[in-house]
Amino acid sequence: GDEGSFVDGVETQRTLLAPSIDFDLTDTTRLLLEGLYQHEEFIPNSGMPLAPRGGGFFAAPDVRRTLYLGVPTREKNEWDIHAGKVQLEQALGDRWLATLRLNASKTKSPMQTDRYAYGFTDGETMLLGNEFDIDRDIWAGELQITGDLDVAGMAVKLAGGIQYSHHD
């Protein structure tokens, strides 16, 4: 949907799908599958530059809150996320549980924003332009074992595991 904004010219359209399904494969085995698709098209709000107030302090200029201070992008920025998760749980007897989690996500976003920055001084201000391309892949896996032990008549919870992740 369109989130809208109180700042003139700023907008966001977002599409989000997040399906999830949970299976009991056996009495002791559970499988969870989750997905995520997110697509956004937006004109960002770069915020309000501060004006020098003296003594090293800055204040917001006296302009209406809805005024867009910056240079609107010609085309909307885009943000795409695709992600998935698989989780397999296996009971090991009555007191132990092994959990395997595998996660993958891909984020892609060419972005551009121009804005006024560092305040207005003596009738001048600085214009900053940012342009970048996010292309990120993340893969992660985790194996965890948890359980209960009796130690000297006391109930003790024990957990251990191994994790690996790769960010590109």
Coordinates of C-alpha atoms in Angstrom, one line a residue:
G1 CA 0.0 0.0 0.0
D2 CA 0.9 3.7 -0.1
E3 CA 2.3 4.8 3.3
G4 CA 1.9 8.5 2.5
S5 CA 3.9 11.2 4.3
F6 CA 3.3 14.6 5.8
V7 CA 6.2 16.0 3.7
D8 CA 5.2 17.2 0.2
G9 CA 6.4 14.9 -2.6
V10 CA 7.5 12.0 -0.4
E11 CA 5.8 8.7 -1.0
T12 CA 6.2 5.0 -0.6
Q13 CA 4.5 2.1 -2.3
R14 CA 5.2 -1.3 -0.6
T15 CA 4.2 -4.8 -1.6
L16 CA 4.9 -7.4 1.0
L17 CA 4.2 -11.2 1.0
A18 CA 5.3 -13.4 4.0
P19 CA 3.9 -16.9 3.7
S20 CA 4.6 -19.5 6.4
I21 CA 3.7 -23.1 6.7
D22 CA 4.4 -25.5 9.6
F23 CA 4.3 -29.3 9.2
D24 CA 4.4 -32.1 11.8
L25 CA 6.2 -34.7 9.8
T26 CA 6.1 -37.3 12.6
D27 CA 5.3 -37.2 16.3
T28 CA 8.9 -36.0 16.9
T29 CA 9.8 -34.1 13.8
R30 CA 8.5 -30.6 12.9
L31 CA 9.3 -28.6 9.7
L32 CA 8.7 -24.8 9.4
L33 CA 9.0 -23.0 6.0
E34 CA 8.9 -19.2 5.8
G35 CA 9.3 -16.9 2.9
L36 CA 9.4 -13.1 2.3
Y37 CA 9.0 -11.0 -0.7
Q38 CA 9.1 -7.2 -0.3
H39 CA 9.2 -4.6 -3.1
E40 CA 9.2 -0.8 -2.4
E41 CA 9.2 2.1 -4.7
F42 CA 9.7 5.4 -3.0
I43 CA 10.8 9.0 -3.0
P44 CA 12.8 9.4 0.2
N45 CA 12.6 12.2 2.7
S46 CA 16.1 13.4 3.4
G47 CA 15.1 15.3 6.5
M48 CA 15.5 18.9 7.5
P49 CA 18.9 20.6 7.4
L50 CA 19.9 22.5 10.6
A51 CA 20.7 26.2 10.6
P52 CA 23.5 27.6 12.8
R53 CA 22.2 29.1 16.0
G54 CA 25.5 30.3 17.4
G55 CA 27.9 28.8 19.9
G56 CA 28.3 25.7 17.9
F57 CA 24.6 24.9 18.2
F58 CA 22.1 24.3 15.4
A59 CA 18.4 24.6 15.1
A60 CA 15.7 23.6 12.6
P61 CA 15.0 26.5 10.2
D62 CA 11.6 28.2 10.5
V63 CA 9.8 26.6 7.6
R64 CA 6.6 24.6 7.5
R65 CA 7.1 20.9 8.3
T66 CA 5.5 19.7 5.0
L67 CA 8.2 21.5 2.9
Y68 CA 10.4 19.1 1.0
L69 CA 14.0 20.4 1.3
G70 CA 16.0 18.7 -1.3
V71 CA 16.0 17.7 -4.9
P72 CA 13.4 15.1 -5.7
T73 CA 14.6 12.1 -7.6
R74 CA 13.5 11.9 -11.2
E75 CA 12.6 8.2 -10.8
K76 CA 11.5 6.4 -7.6
N77 CA 14.1 4.5 -5.7
E78 CA 13.5 0.7 -5.5
W79 CA 14.1 -1.8 -2.8
D80 CA 13.7 -5.6 -3.3
I81 CA 14.1 -8.3 -0.6
H82 CA 13.7 -12.0 -1.2
A83 CA 14.2 -14.3 1.8
G84 CA 13.5 -17.8 3.0
K85 CA 13.9 -19.9 6.1
V86 CA 13.8 -23.6 6.7
Q87 CA 13.7 -24.9 10.3
L88 CA 13.7 -28.6 11.1
E89 CA 13.2 -29.7 14.8
Q90 CA 13.8 -33.2 15.9
A91 CA 13.0 -34.4 19.4
L92 CA 15.7 -36.7 20.8
G93 CA 13.9 -38.6 23.5
D94 CA 11.7 -36.8 26.0
R95 CA 14.3 -34.2 27.1
W96 CA 16.4 -33.2 24.1
L97 CA 15.7 -31.2 20.9
A98 CA 17.9 -30.8 17.8
T99 CA 17.1 -27.7 15.7
L100 CA 18.5 -27.0 12.2
R101 CA 17.9 -23.6 10.7
L102 CA 18.8 -22.5 7.2
N103 CA 18.3 -18.8 6.1
A104 CA 18.9 -17.1 2.8
S105 CA 18.1 -13.5 1.8
K106 CA 18.9 -11.3 -1.2
T107 CA 18.5 -7.5 -1.0
K108 CA 18.8 -5.4 -4.1
S109 CA 18.3 -1.6 -4.2
P110 CA 19.7 1.0 -6.6
M111 CA 19.1 4.3 -4.7
Q112 CA 19.7 8.0 -5.3
T113 CA 19.0 11.0 -3.1
D114 CA 20.0 14.6 -3.2
R115 CA 19.5 16.8 -0.2
Y116 CA 20.6 20.0 1.5
A117 CA 22.9 19.4 4.4
Y118 CA 24.8 21.0 7.2
G119 CA 22.5 24.0 7.5
F120 CA 22.0 27.3 5.8
T121 CA 24.8 29.7 6.3
D122 CA 25.1 33.3 5.0
G123 CA 22.6 32.6 2.2
E124 CA 24.5 29.4 1.1
T125 CA 24.0 25.8 1.7
M126 CA 25.6 22.6 0.6
L127 CA 23.9 20.1 -1.6
L128 CA 24.9 16.4 -1.1
G129 CA 24.1 13.8 -3.7
N130 CA 24.1 10.1 -2.8
E131 CA 23.9 7.3 -5.3
F132 CA 24.5 3.7 -4.4
D133 CA 23.6 0.2 -5.4
I134 CA 22.9 -2.4 -2.6
D135 CA 23.3 -6.0 -3.8
R136 CA 23.6 -8.2 -0.8
D137 CA 23.3 -12.0 -0.4
I138 CA 23.2 -13.5 3.1
W139 CA 23.3 -17.3 3.8
A140 CA 23.2 -18.7 7.3
G141 CA 22.9 -22.0 9.0
E142 CA 22.7 -23.1 12.6
L143 CA 22.5 -26.4 14.4
Q144 CA 21.5 -26.3 18.0
I145 CA 20.9 -29.0 20.6
T146 CA 19.0 -28.2 23.8
G147 CA 18.1 -30.5 26.7
D148 CA 17.5 -31.0 30.4
L149 CA 19.8 -32.8 32.8
D150 CA 19.6 -33.7 36.4
V151 CA 22.8 -32.7 38.2
A152 CA 23.1 -33.5 41.9
G153 CA 19.3 -33.5 42.2
M154 CA 18.9 -30.1 40.4
A155 CA 17.3 -29.6 36.9
V156 CA 19.8 -28.0 34.5
K157 CA 19.1 -26.8 31.0
L158 CA 22.0 -27.3 28.5
A159 CA 22.3 -25.8 25.1
G160 CA 25.0 -26.0 22.5
G161 CA 25.4 -25.5 18.8
I162 CA 27.3 -24.3 15.8
Q163 CA 26.5 -21.4 13.4
Y164 CA 27.8 -20.4 10.0
S165 CA 27.0 -17.3 8.0
H166 CA 28.2 -15.8 4.8
H167 CA 27.6 -12.2 3.6
D168 CA 28.3 -11.1 0.1

